[in-house]
Structures are given as structure tokens and as C-alpha cells.
mmCIF file with all atom_site columns, C-alpha atoms (C1' of nucleotides) in Angstrom:
data_model
loop_
_atom_site.group_PDB
_atom_site.id
_atom_site.type_symbol
_atom_site.label_atom_id
_atom_site.label_alt_id
_atom_site.label_comp_id
_atom_site.label_asym_id
_atom_site.label_entity_id
_atom_site.label_seq_id
_atom_site.pdbx_PDB_ins_code
_atom_site.Cartn_x
_atom_site.Cartn_y
_atom_site.Cartn_z
_atom_site.occupancy
_atom_site.B_iso_or_equiv
_atom_site.pdbx_formal_charge
_atom_site.auth_seq_id
_atom_site.auth_comp_id
_atom_site.auth_asym_id
_atom_site.auth_atom_id
_atom_site.pdbx_PDB_model_num
ATOM 1   C CA    . MET A 1 1   ? 71.144  104.458 114.271 1.00 55.00 ? 1   MET A CA    1
ATOM 2   C CA    . ARG A 1 2   ? 72.392  102.491 111.512 1.00 45.00 ? 2   ARG A CA    1
ATOM 3   C CA    . GLU A 1 3   ? 71.218  104.356 108.914 1.00 43.00 ? 3   GLU A CA    1
ATOM 4   C CA    . GLU A 1 4   ? 73.047  107.121 110.650 1.00 43.00 ? 4   GLU A CA    1
ATOM 5   C CA    . ASP A 1 5   ? 76.117  105.675 111.215 1.00 44.00 ? 5   ASP A CA    1
ATOM 6   C CA    . SER A 1 6   ? 76.005  103.523 107.899 1.00 44.00 ? 6   SER A CA    1
ATOM 7   C CA    . ASN A 1 7   ? 79.604  105.663 108.301 1.00 47.00 ? 7   ASN A CA    1
ATOM 8   C CA    . TRP A 1 8   ? 81.201  107.892 105.684 1.00 47.00 ? 8   TRP A CA    1
ATOM 9   C CA    . PHE A 1 9   ? 82.778  105.853 103.544 1.00 46.00 ? 9   PHE A CA    1
ATOM 10  C CA    . SER A 1 10  ? 80.006  105.183 101.682 1.00 47.00 ? 10  SER A CA    1
ATOM 11  C CA    . ARG A 1 11  ? 80.754  107.840 100.476 1.00 48.00 ? 11  ARG A CA    1
ATOM 12  C CA    . TRP A 1 12  ? 84.563  107.432 100.218 1.00 51.00 ? 12  TRP A CA    1
ATOM 13  C CA    . GLU A 1 13  ? 84.278  104.317 98.333  1.00 48.00 ? 13  GLU A CA    1
ATOM 14  C CA    . GLU A 1 14  ? 83.464  106.002 95.245  1.00 50.00 ? 14  GLU A CA    1
ATOM 15  C CA    . GLU A 1 15  ? 86.192  107.660 95.228  1.00 52.00 ? 15  GLU A CA    1
ATOM 16  C CA    . LEU A 1 16  ? 88.726  105.495 96.841  1.00 52.00 ? 16  LEU A CA    1
ATOM 17  C CA    . PRO A 1 17  ? 88.554  102.478 94.159  1.00 51.00 ? 17  PRO A CA    1
ATOM 18  C CA    . SER A 1 18  ? 92.215  101.354 94.366  1.00 49.00 ? 18  SER A CA    1
ATOM 19  C CA    . PRO A 1 19  ? 93.533  99.925  97.802  1.00 49.00 ? 19  PRO A CA    1
ATOM 20  C CA    . GLU A 1 20  ? 96.162  102.604 98.422  1.00 46.00 ? 20  GLU A CA    1
ATOM 21  C CA    . GLU A 1 21  ? 95.175  102.166 102.094 1.00 46.00 ? 21  GLU A CA    1
ATOM 22  C CA    . LEU A 1 22  ? 97.112  99.568  101.785 1.00 47.00 ? 22  LEU A CA    1
ATOM 23  C CA    . MET A 1 23  ? 100.383 101.173 100.226 1.00 52.00 ? 23  MET A CA    1
ATOM 24  C CA    . PRO A 1 24  ? 102.709 102.141 102.315 1.00 50.00 ? 24  PRO A CA    1
ATOM 25  C CA    . LEU A 1 25  ? 103.604 106.160 102.408 1.00 47.00 ? 25  LEU A CA    1
ATOM 26  C CA    . SER A 1 26  ? 107.002 106.163 101.151 1.00 46.00 ? 26  SER A CA    1
ATOM 27  C CA    . GLN A 1 27  ? 106.779 105.625 97.512  1.00 47.00 ? 27  GLN A CA    1
ATOM 28  C CA    . SER A 1 28  ? 106.589 108.426 95.126  1.00 46.00 ? 28  SER A CA    1
ATOM 29  C CA    . LEU A 1 29  ? 102.949 108.394 95.033  1.00 46.00 ? 29  LEU A CA    1
ATOM 30  C CA    . ILE A 1 30  ? 102.364 107.666 91.035  1.00 43.00 ? 30  ILE A CA    1
ATOM 31  C CA    . THR A 1 31  ? 106.425 107.504 89.886  1.00 45.00 ? 31  THR A CA    1
ATOM 32  C CA    . PRO A 1 32  ? 107.152 109.046 86.160  1.00 46.00 ? 32  PRO A CA    1
ATOM 33  C CA    . HIS A 1 33  ? 106.094 112.204 85.745  1.00 47.00 ? 33  HIS A CA    1
ATOM 34  C CA    . LEU A 1 34  ? 103.332 110.910 82.871  1.00 43.00 ? 34  LEU A CA    1
ATOM 35  C CA    . ALA A 1 35  ? 101.073 109.077 84.956  1.00 45.00 ? 35  ALA A CA    1
ATOM 36  C CA    . LEU A 1 36  ? 101.489 111.432 87.802  1.00 46.00 ? 36  LEU A CA    1
ATOM 37  C CA    . ALA A 1 37  ? 100.818 114.444 85.731  1.00 47.00 ? 37  ALA A CA    1
ATOM 38  C CA    . PHE A 1 38  ? 97.783  113.299 84.252  1.00 49.00 ? 38  PHE A CA    1
ATOM 39  C CA    . ASP A 1 39  ? 96.287  111.540 86.935  1.00 49.00 ? 39  ASP A CA    1
ATOM 40  C CA    . ILE A 1 40  ? 95.991  113.939 89.735  1.00 46.00 ? 40  ILE A CA    1
ATOM 41  C CA    . ARG A 1 41  ? 95.899  117.466 87.830  1.00 49.00 ? 41  ARG A CA    1
ATOM 42  C CA    . ASN A 1 42  ? 92.696  117.571 86.830  1.00 48.00 ? 42  ASN A CA    1
ATOM 43  C CA    . PRO A 1 43  ? 92.433  119.562 82.676  1.00 48.00 ? 43  PRO A CA    1
ATOM 44  C CA    . ASN A 1 44  ? 88.987  119.752 82.890  1.00 46.00 ? 44  ASN A CA    1
ATOM 45  C CA    . HIS A 1 45  ? 88.431  123.199 82.754  1.00 47.00 ? 45  HIS A CA    1
ATOM 46  C CA    . SER A 1 46  ? 85.316  122.930 81.101  1.00 45.00 ? 46  SER A CA    1
ATOM 47  C CA    . GLN A 1 47  ? 83.026  125.099 80.281  1.00 45.00 ? 47  GLN A CA    1
ATOM 48  C CA    . LEU A 1 48  ? 84.545  128.095 78.021  1.00 44.00 ? 48  LEU A CA    1
ATOM 49  C CA    . LEU A 1 49  ? 87.047  125.322 77.636  1.00 44.00 ? 49  LEU A CA    1
ATOM 50  C CA    . HIS A 1 50  ? 87.765  124.227 74.701  1.00 47.00 ? 50  HIS A CA    1
ATOM 51  C CA    . PRO A 1 51  ? 86.493  121.075 73.215  1.00 49.00 ? 51  PRO A CA    1
ATOM 52  C CA    . PRO A 1 52  ? 88.781  118.591 71.116  1.00 49.00 ? 52  PRO A CA    1
ATOM 53  C CA    . PRO A 1 53  ? 89.379  120.615 67.737  1.00 49.00 ? 53  PRO A CA    1
ATOM 54  C CA    . PRO A 1 54  ? 88.646  118.248 64.777  1.00 49.00 ? 54  PRO A CA    1
ATOM 55  C CA    . PRO A 1 55  ? 91.842  119.664 62.987  1.00 49.00 ? 55  PRO A CA    1
ATOM 56  C CA    . PRO A 1 56  ? 90.859  120.872 59.450  1.00 48.00 ? 56  PRO A CA    1
ATOM 57  C CA    . SER A 1 57  ? 94.378  121.576 58.498  1.00 47.00 ? 57  SER A CA    1
ATOM 58  C CA    . SER A 1 58  ? 95.304  119.283 56.284  1.00 47.00 ? 58  SER A CA    1
ATOM 59  C CA    . THR A 1 59  ? 98.969  120.608 56.649  1.00 49.00 ? 59  THR A CA    1
ATOM 60  C CA    . LEU A 1 60  ? 99.422  119.397 59.486  1.00 46.00 ? 60  LEU A CA    1
ATOM 61  C CA    . HIS A 1 61  ? 101.625 117.396 61.736  1.00 48.00 ? 61  HIS A CA    1
ATOM 62  C CA    . PRO A 1 62  ? 98.437  115.006 63.038  1.00 49.00 ? 62  PRO A CA    1
ATOM 63  C CA    . PRO A 1 63  ? 99.551  112.213 65.722  1.00 49.00 ? 63  PRO A CA    1
ATOM 64  C CA    . SER A 1 64  ? 102.041 113.360 67.600  1.00 47.00 ? 64  SER A CA    1
ATOM 65  C CA    . GLN A 1 65  ? 101.166 114.516 70.606  1.00 47.00 ? 65  GLN A CA    1
ATOM 66  C CA    . PRO A 1 66  ? 99.171  111.540 71.946  1.00 44.00 ? 66  PRO A CA    1
ATOM 67  C CA    . SER A 1 67  ? 97.318  112.811 74.876  1.00 42.00 ? 67  SER A CA    1
ATOM 68  C CA    . PHE A 1 68  ? 99.075  115.028 76.260  1.00 39.00 ? 68  PHE A CA    1
ATOM 69  C CA    . ALA A 1 69  ? 99.189  118.568 75.731  1.00 41.00 ? 69  ALA A CA    1
ATOM 70  C CA    . GLU A 1 70  ? 95.632  119.705 74.251  1.00 43.00 ? 70  GLU A CA    1
ATOM 71  C CA    . PHE A 1 71  ? 96.052  123.075 75.178  1.00 42.00 ? 71  PHE A CA    1
ATOM 72  C CA    . ALA A 1 72  ? 93.840  124.495 72.490  1.00 43.00 ? 72  ALA A CA    1
ATOM 73  C CA    . ALA A 1 73  ? 95.146  128.266 71.336  1.00 45.00 ? 73  ALA A CA    1
ATOM 74  C CA    . ASP A 1 74  ? 92.807  130.334 72.770  1.00 49.00 ? 74  ASP A CA    1
ATOM 75  C CA    . SER A 1 75  ? 91.124  133.293 70.524  1.00 47.00 ? 75  SER A CA    1
ATOM 76  C CA    . GLY A 1 76  ? 93.906  136.616 71.424  1.00 46.00 ? 76  GLY A CA    1
ATOM 77  C CA    . ALA A 1 77  ? 96.293  134.482 73.882  1.00 49.00 ? 77  ALA A CA    1
ATOM 78  C CA    . PRO A 1 78  ? 99.259  136.866 73.959  1.00 51.00 ? 78  PRO A CA    1
ATOM 79  C CA    . GLY A 1 79  ? 102.187 135.006 73.323  1.00 51.00 ? 79  GLY A CA    1
ATOM 80  C CA    . ASP A 1 80  ? 103.080 131.370 73.841  1.00 53.00 ? 80  ASP A CA    1
ATOM 81  C CA    . GLU A 1 81  ? 103.685 131.260 77.607  1.00 51.00 ? 81  GLU A CA    1
ATOM 82  C CA    . PRO A 1 82  ? 107.764 130.049 77.814  1.00 56.00 ? 82  PRO A CA    1
ATOM 83  C CA    . ALA A 1 83  ? 106.758 127.161 75.915  1.00 53.00 ? 83  ALA A CA    1
ATOM 84  C CA    . ARG A 1 84  ? 108.128 124.524 78.442  1.00 55.00 ? 84  ARG A CA    1
ATOM 85  C CA    . THR A 1 85  ? 107.289 125.343 81.509  1.00 59.00 ? 85  THR A CA    1
ATOM 86  C CA    . LEU A 1 86  ? 103.651 124.050 81.488  1.00 61.00 ? 86  LEU A CA    1
ATOM 87  C CA    . LYS A 1 87  ? 101.459 126.248 83.629  1.00 70.00 ? 87  LYS A CA    1
ATOM 88  C CA    . ARG A 1 88  ? 99.335  124.887 86.682  1.00 69.00 ? 88  ARG A CA    1
ATOM 89  C CA    . PRO A 1 89  ? 95.393  124.654 84.892  1.00 77.00 ? 89  PRO A CA    1
ATOM 90  C CA    . ARG A 1 90  ? 94.624  123.446 89.081  1.00 84.00 ? 90  ARG A CA    1
ATOM 91  C CA    . LEU A 1 91  ? 95.022  121.020 91.726  1.00 85.00 ? 91  LEU A CA    1
ATOM 92  C CA    . VAL A 1 92  ? 92.697  118.801 92.670  1.00 86.00 ? 92  VAL A CA    1
ATOM 93  C CA    . TRP A 1 93  ? 92.720  117.124 95.927  1.00 87.00 ? 93  TRP A CA    1
ATOM 94  C CA    . THR A 1 94  ? 92.228  113.548 95.486  1.00 82.00 ? 94  THR A CA    1
ATOM 95  C CA    . PRO A 1 95  ? 91.166  112.237 98.945  1.00 81.00 ? 95  PRO A CA    1
ATOM 96  C CA    . GLN A 1 96  ? 94.003  109.604 98.258  1.00 79.00 ? 96  GLN A CA    1
ATOM 97  C CA    . LEU A 1 97  ? 96.701  113.124 98.188  1.00 83.00 ? 97  LEU A CA    1
ATOM 98  C CA    . HIS A 1 98  ? 94.846  114.171 101.101 1.00 85.00 ? 98  HIS A CA    1
ATOM 99  C CA    . LYS A 1 99  ? 95.174  111.163 102.643 1.00 83.00 ? 99  LYS A CA    1
ATOM 100 C CA    . ARG A 1 100 ? 98.902  111.680 102.277 1.00 83.00 ? 100 ARG A CA    1
ATOM 101 C CA    . PHE A 1 101 ? 98.706  115.398 103.907 1.00 87.00 ? 101 PHE A CA    1
ATOM 102 C CA    . VAL A 1 102 ? 97.224  114.608 106.722 1.00 83.00 ? 102 VAL A CA    1
ATOM 103 C CA    . ASP A 1 103 ? 99.484  111.322 107.053 1.00 81.00 ? 103 ASP A CA    1
ATOM 104 C CA    . ALA A 1 104 ? 102.477 113.589 106.395 1.00 85.00 ? 104 ALA A CA    1
ATOM 105 C CA    . VAL A 1 105 ? 101.066 116.207 109.329 1.00 83.00 ? 105 VAL A CA    1
ATOM 106 C CA    . ALA A 1 106 ? 100.028 113.255 111.069 1.00 80.00 ? 106 ALA A CA    1
ATOM 107 C CA    . HIS A 1 107 ? 103.964 112.006 111.621 1.00 80.00 ? 107 HIS A CA    1
ATOM 108 C CA    . LEU A 1 108 ? 105.582 115.446 111.536 1.00 76.00 ? 108 LEU A CA    1
ATOM 109 C CA    . GLY A 1 109 ? 103.155 116.449 114.654 1.00 75.00 ? 109 GLY A CA    1
ATOM 110 C CA    . ILE A 1 110 ? 101.893 120.029 114.884 1.00 71.00 ? 110 ILE A CA    1
ATOM 111 C CA    . LYS A 1 111 ? 104.959 121.734 115.846 1.00 76.00 ? 111 LYS A CA    1
ATOM 112 C CA    . ASN A 1 112 ? 106.837 120.960 112.369 1.00 80.00 ? 112 ASN A CA    1
ATOM 113 C CA    . ALA A 1 113 ? 103.930 120.465 110.309 1.00 83.00 ? 113 ALA A CA    1
ATOM 114 C CA    . VAL A 1 114 ? 104.466 123.779 108.237 1.00 87.00 ? 114 VAL A CA    1
ATOM 115 C CA    . PRO A 1 115 ? 103.878 123.554 104.470 1.00 89.00 ? 115 PRO A CA    1
ATOM 116 C CA    . LYS A 1 116 ? 107.355 123.247 103.392 1.00 85.00 ? 116 LYS A CA    1
ATOM 117 C CA    . THR A 1 117 ? 107.739 120.474 105.859 1.00 87.00 ? 117 THR A CA    1
ATOM 118 C CA    . ILE A 1 118 ? 104.261 118.878 104.421 1.00 84.00 ? 118 ILE A CA    1
ATOM 119 C CA    . MET A 1 119 ? 105.344 119.227 100.859 1.00 86.00 ? 119 MET A CA    1
ATOM 120 C CA    . GLN A 1 120 ? 108.722 118.033 101.432 1.00 83.00 ? 120 GLN A CA    1
ATOM 121 C CA    . LEU A 1 121 ? 107.624 115.074 103.639 1.00 82.00 ? 121 LEU A CA    1
ATOM 122 C CA    . MET A 1 122 ? 104.864 114.446 101.084 1.00 81.00 ? 122 MET A CA    1
ATOM 123 C CA    . SER A 1 123 ? 107.554 113.812 97.642  1.00 80.00 ? 123 SER A CA    1
ATOM 124 C CA    . VAL A 1 124 ? 104.291 114.651 95.513  1.00 80.00 ? 124 VAL A CA    1
ATOM 125 C CA    . ASP A 1 125 ? 105.791 115.409 92.092  1.00 79.00 ? 125 ASP A CA    1
ATOM 126 C CA    . GLY A 1 126 ? 104.316 119.275 91.390  1.00 79.00 ? 126 GLY A CA    1
ATOM 127 C CA    . LEU A 1 127 ? 102.735 119.916 94.539  1.00 85.00 ? 127 LEU A CA    1
ATOM 128 C CA    . THR A 1 128 ? 104.067 123.316 95.395  1.00 86.00 ? 128 THR A CA    1
ATOM 129 C CA    . ARG A 1 129 ? 104.015 124.857 98.595  1.00 86.00 ? 129 ARG A CA    1
ATOM 130 C CA    . GLU A 1 130 ? 100.960 126.846 97.926  1.00 88.00 ? 130 GLU A CA    1
ATOM 131 C CA    . ASN A 1 131 ? 98.629  123.921 97.011  1.00 88.00 ? 131 ASN A CA    1
ATOM 132 C CA    . VAL A 1 132 ? 100.104 122.483 100.289 1.00 90.00 ? 132 VAL A CA    1
ATOM 133 C CA    . ALA A 1 133 ? 99.518  126.302 102.547 1.00 89.00 ? 133 ALA A CA    1
ATOM 134 C CA    . SER A 1 134 ? 95.820  126.775 100.750 1.00 90.00 ? 134 SER A CA    1
ATOM 135 C CA    . HIS A 1 135 ? 94.866  122.471 101.858 1.00 89.00 ? 135 HIS A CA    1
ATOM 136 C CA    . LEU A 1 136 ? 96.672  123.340 104.842 1.00 88.00 ? 136 LEU A CA    1
ATOM 137 C CA    . GLN A 1 137 ? 94.370  125.803 106.269 1.00 87.00 ? 137 GLN A CA    1
ATOM 138 C CA    . LYS A 1 138 ? 91.136  124.405 105.074 1.00 89.00 ? 138 LYS A CA    1
ATOM 139 C CA    . TYR A 1 139 ? 92.373  121.316 107.018 1.00 88.00 ? 139 TYR A CA    1
ATOM 140 C CA    . ARG A 1 140 ? 93.098  123.378 110.216 1.00 84.00 ? 140 ARG A CA    1
ATOM 141 C CA    . LEU A 1 141 ? 89.461  125.895 109.539 1.00 86.00 ? 141 LEU A CA    1
ATOM 142 C CA    . TYR A 1 142 ? 87.698  121.465 109.145 1.00 85.00 ? 142 TYR A CA    1
ATOM 143 C CA    . LEU A 1 143 ? 89.407  120.591 112.710 1.00 82.00 ? 143 LEU A CA    1
ATOM 144 C CA    . LYS A 1 144 ? 88.687  123.576 114.249 1.00 81.00 ? 144 LYS A CA    1
ATOM 145 C CA    . ARG A 1 145 ? 84.697  123.197 113.338 1.00 79.00 ? 145 ARG A CA    1
ATOM 146 C CA    . MET A 1 146 ? 84.690  119.993 114.974 1.00 75.00 ? 146 MET A CA    1
ATOM 147 C CA    . GLN A 1 147 ? 86.047  121.022 118.344 1.00 71.00 ? 147 GLN A CA    1
ATOM 148 C CA    . GLY A 1 148 ? 83.772  123.394 118.715 1.00 66.00 ? 148 GLY A CA    1
ATOM 149 C CA    . LEU A 1 149 ? 80.657  120.772 117.624 1.00 63.00 ? 149 LEU A CA    1
ATOM 150 C CA    . SER A 1 150 ? 81.605  117.950 119.311 1.00 61.00 ? 150 SER A CA    1
ATOM 151 C CA    . GLY A 1 151 ? 82.876  119.350 122.286 1.00 53.00 ? 151 GLY A CA    1
ATOM 152 C CA    . GLY A 1 152 ? 84.635  116.268 123.830 1.00 48.00 ? 152 GLY A CA    1
ATOM 153 C CA    . GLY A 1 153 ? 86.828  116.386 121.516 1.00 46.00 ? 153 GLY A CA    1
ATOM 154 C CA    . GLY A 1 154 ? 87.663  114.862 118.459 1.00 45.00 ? 154 GLY A CA    1
ATOM 155 C CA    . GLY A 1 155 ? 85.434  111.975 119.236 1.00 45.00 ? 155 GLY A CA    1
ATOM 156 C CA    . VAL A 1 156 ? 87.956  110.068 117.163 1.00 47.00 ? 156 VAL A CA    1
ATOM 157 C CA    . ALA A 1 157 ? 90.128  108.256 119.801 1.00 44.00 ? 157 ALA A CA    1
ATOM 158 C CA    . ASN A 1 158 ? 90.673  104.968 119.427 1.00 42.00 ? 158 ASN A CA    1
ATOM 159 C CA    . GLY A 1 159 ? 92.301  102.541 121.474 1.00 41.00 ? 159 GLY A CA    1
ATOM 160 C CA    . GLY A 1 160 ? 94.861  102.444 120.141 1.00 41.00 ? 160 GLY A CA    1
ATOM 161 C CA    . SER A 1 161 ? 94.051  99.206  116.945 1.00 42.00 ? 161 SER A CA    1
ATOM 162 C CA    . GLY A 1 162 ? 91.174  99.212  115.533 1.00 41.00 ? 162 GLY A CA    1
ATOM 163 C CA    . GLY A 1 163 ? 91.347  101.342 112.198 1.00 41.00 ? 163 GLY A CA    1
ATOM 164 C CA    . ALA A 1 164 ? 88.010  101.556 111.989 1.00 45.00 ? 164 ALA A CA    1
ATOM 165 C CA    . VAL A 1 165 ? 87.351  105.032 113.384 1.00 46.00 ? 165 VAL A CA    1
ATOM 166 C CA    . LEU A 1 166 ? 84.025  107.053 113.744 1.00 44.00 ? 166 LEU A CA    1
ATOM 167 C CA    . GLY A 1 167 ? 82.942  109.603 116.092 1.00 46.00 ? 167 GLY A CA    1
ATOM 168 C CA    . PRO A 1 168 ? 79.855  111.756 116.215 1.00 49.00 ? 168 PRO A CA    1
ATOM 169 C CA    . SER A 1 169 ? 81.410  113.563 114.166 1.00 49.00 ? 169 SER A CA    1
ATOM 170 C CA    . ALA A 1 170 ? 79.533  115.130 110.999 1.00 49.00 ? 170 ALA A CA    1
ATOM 171 C CA    . ASP A 1 171 ? 76.720  113.808 108.971 1.00 47.00 ? 171 ASP A CA    1
ATOM 172 C CA    . PRO A 1 172 ? 77.880  112.613 105.553 1.00 48.00 ? 172 PRO A CA    1
ATOM 173 C CA    . ALA A 1 173 ? 76.461  115.862 103.686 1.00 43.00 ? 173 ALA A CA    1
ATOM 174 C CA    . THR A 1 174 ? 78.905  117.769 105.868 1.00 52.00 ? 174 THR A CA    1
ATOM 175 C CA    . ASP A 1 175 ? 82.182  118.343 104.717 1.00 64.00 ? 175 ASP A CA    1
ATOM 176 C CA    . HIS A 1 176 ? 83.593  115.947 101.945 1.00 72.00 ? 176 HIS A CA    1
ATOM 177 C CA    . LEU A 1 177 ? 87.397  115.770 101.608 1.00 71.00 ? 177 LEU A CA    1
ATOM 178 C CA    . PHE A 1 178 ? 88.273  115.708 105.329 1.00 77.00 ? 178 PHE A CA    1
ATOM 179 C CA    . ALA A 1 179 ? 85.939  113.625 106.835 1.00 71.00 ? 179 ALA A CA    1
ATOM 180 C CA    . SER A 1 180 ? 87.521  110.974 103.880 1.00 68.00 ? 180 SER A CA    1
ATOM 181 C CA    . SER A 1 181 ? 90.363  110.599 105.924 1.00 69.00 ? 181 SER A CA    1
ATOM 182 C CA    . PRO A 1 182 ? 91.150  108.880 109.828 1.00 70.00 ? 182 PRO A CA    1
ATOM 183 C CA    . VAL A 1 183 ? 91.955  112.193 111.935 1.00 69.00 ? 183 VAL A CA    1
ATOM 184 C CA    . PRO A 1 184 ? 94.986  111.432 113.827 1.00 66.00 ? 184 PRO A CA    1
ATOM 185 C CA    . PRO A 1 185 ? 93.917  112.843 117.605 1.00 62.00 ? 185 PRO A CA    1
ATOM 186 C CA    . HIS A 1 186 ? 96.780  114.212 118.447 1.00 60.00 ? 186 HIS A CA    1
ATOM 187 C CA    . PHE A 1 187 ? 96.264  117.065 116.352 1.00 61.00 ? 187 PHE A CA    1
ATOM 188 C CA    . LEU A 1 188 ? 94.206  119.616 118.861 1.00 56.00 ? 188 LEU A CA    1
ATOM 189 C CA    . HIS A 1 189 ? 96.581  119.964 121.707 1.00 58.00 ? 189 HIS A CA    1
ATOM 190 C CA    . PRO A 1 190 ? 99.311  121.408 121.024 1.00 54.00 ? 190 PRO A CA    1
ATOM 191 C CA    . GLY A 1 191 ? 100.414 121.358 124.148 1.00 51.00 ? 191 GLY A CA    1
ATOM 192 C CA    . ARG A 1 192 ? 101.108 118.129 125.034 1.00 48.00 ? 192 ARG A CA    1
ATOM 193 C CA    . ALA A 1 193 ? 104.843 117.797 125.633 1.00 48.00 ? 193 ALA A CA    1
ATOM 194 C CA    . ASN A 1 194 ? 103.917 114.474 126.021 1.00 48.00 ? 194 ASN A CA    1
ATOM 195 C CA    . SER A 1 195 ? 105.196 111.694 122.978 1.00 49.00 ? 195 SER A CA    1
ATOM 196 C CA    . ASP A 1 196 ? 102.261 110.126 122.399 1.00 52.00 ? 196 ASP A CA    1
ATOM 197 C CA    . HIS A 1 197 ? 102.979 109.734 118.695 1.00 53.00 ? 197 HIS A CA    1
ATOM 198 C CA    . PHE A 1 198 ? 100.847 107.512 117.066 1.00 49.00 ? 198 PHE A CA    1
ATOM 199 C CA    . LEU A 1 199 ? 102.104 106.146 114.233 1.00 50.00 ? 199 LEU A CA    1
ATOM 200 C CA    . PRO A 1 200 ? 99.531  103.142 112.290 1.00 51.00 ? 200 PRO A CA    1
ATOM 201 C CA    . PHE A 1 201 ? 101.789 104.212 109.012 1.00 48.00 ? 201 PHE A CA    1
ATOM 202 C CA    . VAL A 1 202 ? 105.385 103.242 108.125 1.00 52.00 ? 202 VAL A CA    1
ATOM 203 C CA    . PRO A 1 203 ? 108.253 106.398 109.664 1.00 50.00 ? 203 PRO A CA    1
ATOM 204 C CA    . VAL A 1 204 ? 108.591 106.598 105.865 1.00 52.00 ? 204 VAL A CA    1
ATOM 205 C CA    . PRO A 1 205 ? 112.280 108.462 106.255 1.00 54.00 ? 205 PRO A CA    1
ATOM 206 C CA    . VAL A 1 206 ? 111.472 111.137 103.601 1.00 52.00 ? 206 VAL A CA    1
ATOM 207 C CA    . PRO A 1 207 ? 113.778 110.104 100.241 1.00 51.00 ? 207 PRO A CA    1
ATOM 208 C CA    . ALA A 1 208 ? 115.753 113.028 99.475  1.00 47.00 ? 208 ALA A CA    1
ATOM 209 C CA    . LEU A 1 209 ? 115.126 116.652 97.929  1.00 49.00 ? 209 LEU A CA    1
ATOM 210 C "C1'" . DC  B 2 1   ? 72.624  132.624 93.059  1.00 79.09 ? 1   DC  B "C1'" 1
ATOM 211 C "C1'" . DC  B 2 2   ? 74.989  129.536 96.961  1.00 79.09 ? 2   DC  B "C1'" 1
ATOM 212 C "C1'" . DG  B 2 3   ? 78.430  127.339 98.372  1.00 79.09 ? 3   DG  B "C1'" 1
ATOM 213 C "C1'" . DA  B 2 4   ? 83.230  124.653 97.840  1.00 79.09 ? 4   DA  B "C1'" 1
ATOM 214 C "C1'" . DG  B 2 5   ? 87.859  124.449 97.177  1.00 79.09 ? 5   DG  B "C1'" 1
ATOM 215 C "C1'" . DA  B 2 6   ? 91.522  126.332 95.776  1.00 79.09 ? 6   DA  B "C1'" 1
ATOM 216 C "C1'" . DA  B 2 7   ? 94.721  130.432 94.025  1.00 79.09 ? 7   DA  B "C1'" 1
ATOM 217 C "C1'" . DT  B 2 8   ? 96.443  134.495 95.167  1.00 79.09 ? 8   DT  B "C1'" 1
ATOM 218 C "C1'" . DA  B 2 9   ? 97.448  138.035 98.262  1.00 79.09 ? 9   DA  B "C1'" 1
ATOM 219 C "C1'" . DT  B 2 10  ? 98.685  140.581 102.661 1.00 79.09 ? 10  DT  B "C1'" 1
ATOM 220 C "C1'" . DC  C 3 1   ? 104.469 131.380 107.716 1.00 79.09 ? 1   DC  C "C1'" 1
ATOM 221 C "C1'" . DA  C 3 2   ? 99.636  132.516 108.911 1.00 79.09 ? 2   DA  C "C1'" 1
ATOM 222 C "C1'" . DT  C 3 3   ? 95.166  135.270 107.102 1.00 79.09 ? 3   DT  C "C1'" 1
ATOM 223 C "C1'" . DA  C 3 4   ? 92.427  136.982 104.455 1.00 79.09 ? 4   DA  C "C1'" 1
ATOM 224 C "C1'" . DT  C 3 5   ? 90.403  137.606 100.241 1.00 79.09 ? 5   DT  C "C1'" 1
ATOM 225 C "C1'" . DT  C 3 6   ? 88.804  137.018 95.557  1.00 79.09 ? 6   DT  C "C1'" 1
ATOM 226 C "C1'" . DC  C 3 7   ? 87.934  133.205 91.471  1.00 79.09 ? 7   DC  C "C1'" 1
ATOM 227 C "C1'" . DT  C 3 8   ? 86.975  129.102 89.722  1.00 79.09 ? 8   DT  C "C1'" 1
ATOM 228 C "C1'" . DC  C 3 9   ? 84.149  125.669 89.594  1.00 79.09 ? 9   DC  C "C1'" 1
ATOM 229 C "C1'" . DG  C 3 10  ? 80.120  123.218 91.245  1.00 79.09 ? 10  DG  C "C1'" 1
#
DNA sequence: CCGAGAATAT
DNA sequence: CATATTCTCG
């Protein structure tokens, strides 16, 4: 059994390098638009995307823009987009972001855990409702999946303190992202009219939006 | 070619 | 807002 319960964190540790865990949930995540836009977003379109194009043109103003927007002109790209409004390349849900997501849902309770509220509570700049909704959908499916499997509930129902939670859920080979975050138990039973709000984290009063 | 994940449409 | 479908990336 040793190997099996080597625990998921042997895997998540790769992706969670920084002690974000200790970071209470109230900061604007990464403060400036600079870090945010570039840290969470994934500029990798890879494949057919343009490699760093060495500008052979002599008549150009080279070092104007830093690492910023490196949208190369695609061939046949129709008239430019409205310059200022950047189109969103793609969102990558990093474990930290997912942690924040789960945290928000946990504090809202199933009732208020609707995309809009979640998005607002997360206060993550650049994150849109559609992003949350899509991820929420998958998250619900994930929860449903583990219900059908372990029959005994989420498996992770620790007596309050504890932190380290591990259930018979699934092996590390199963689900990648969702397993990364400790799943608050109360997700499965909306019929519970009781106030069991277990909050291991800060209440976060939601700044202002 | 198949699978997971995210985006988009209903 | 939730669900289903589609596209892209892996």
C-alpha cells in the first residue's frame, strides 16, 4: 500500500512550486496586469504558431516592445483586430487557479456556487464567466464521477483538522487537475439544510467589483 | 488516432 | 445558468 498511497502530491508538487498554499485567499492573486496576463495566460499556441521572427528589416524600431505582445502577423490575417482589446489566446487552469476556484465554491456553498458569483469572488483579472462556467462544468462531472465510484462518499471526510486528506478516490493516473485540490465534502449534498461551513481558509470578504 | 481540456453554441 | 457540442492541444 505504500506505493499506492504515495499520494497525489508527488505529482502536484511539480506544478505547485510556490507556497501559494499558505497564501490566504484575498489578494488579487498576482497584482499587476503585467504578471497576471503573462503568468496565467498561455502564449503557447505552438505548432503552427510563429516562431520568434528575426526582423531582417533594417528600417524598423526594434527594441520598443519587451516580451509583451508578440503577435506576429499571420499570413492573410484579416484587418487587424481592434488593436487594444486583446483577444484571449486560451486559458490554462493551473492548480493554483483551480485551488482558488474550489476555494471560492467552498465558501459560497452549492447554492451560490454559480459561475458569476464564483468569478466575482475569485477576483482574478482576465478571468471571464465563460471560463469559470466551463471549468465548473468539468468540476461537477469530476465530483459526480467520484460519487459513483466510491459509494461511500467523497472518501475525504476528515475530522476537521488535518489538512492532509486522502481517500480511495482515484489513482494518480486518473484525473489530473481536479485531484490536485482538496475537495471540500459539502459539495455532494445540497439537501443539507445544516450550516456546516467548514472553512480552512480565510473568509475573504470579497473586495469590490 | 485517441484523450483531455477549454471554448463555444444551444 | 446548465448542458451539449466542437475545436485545439497533448
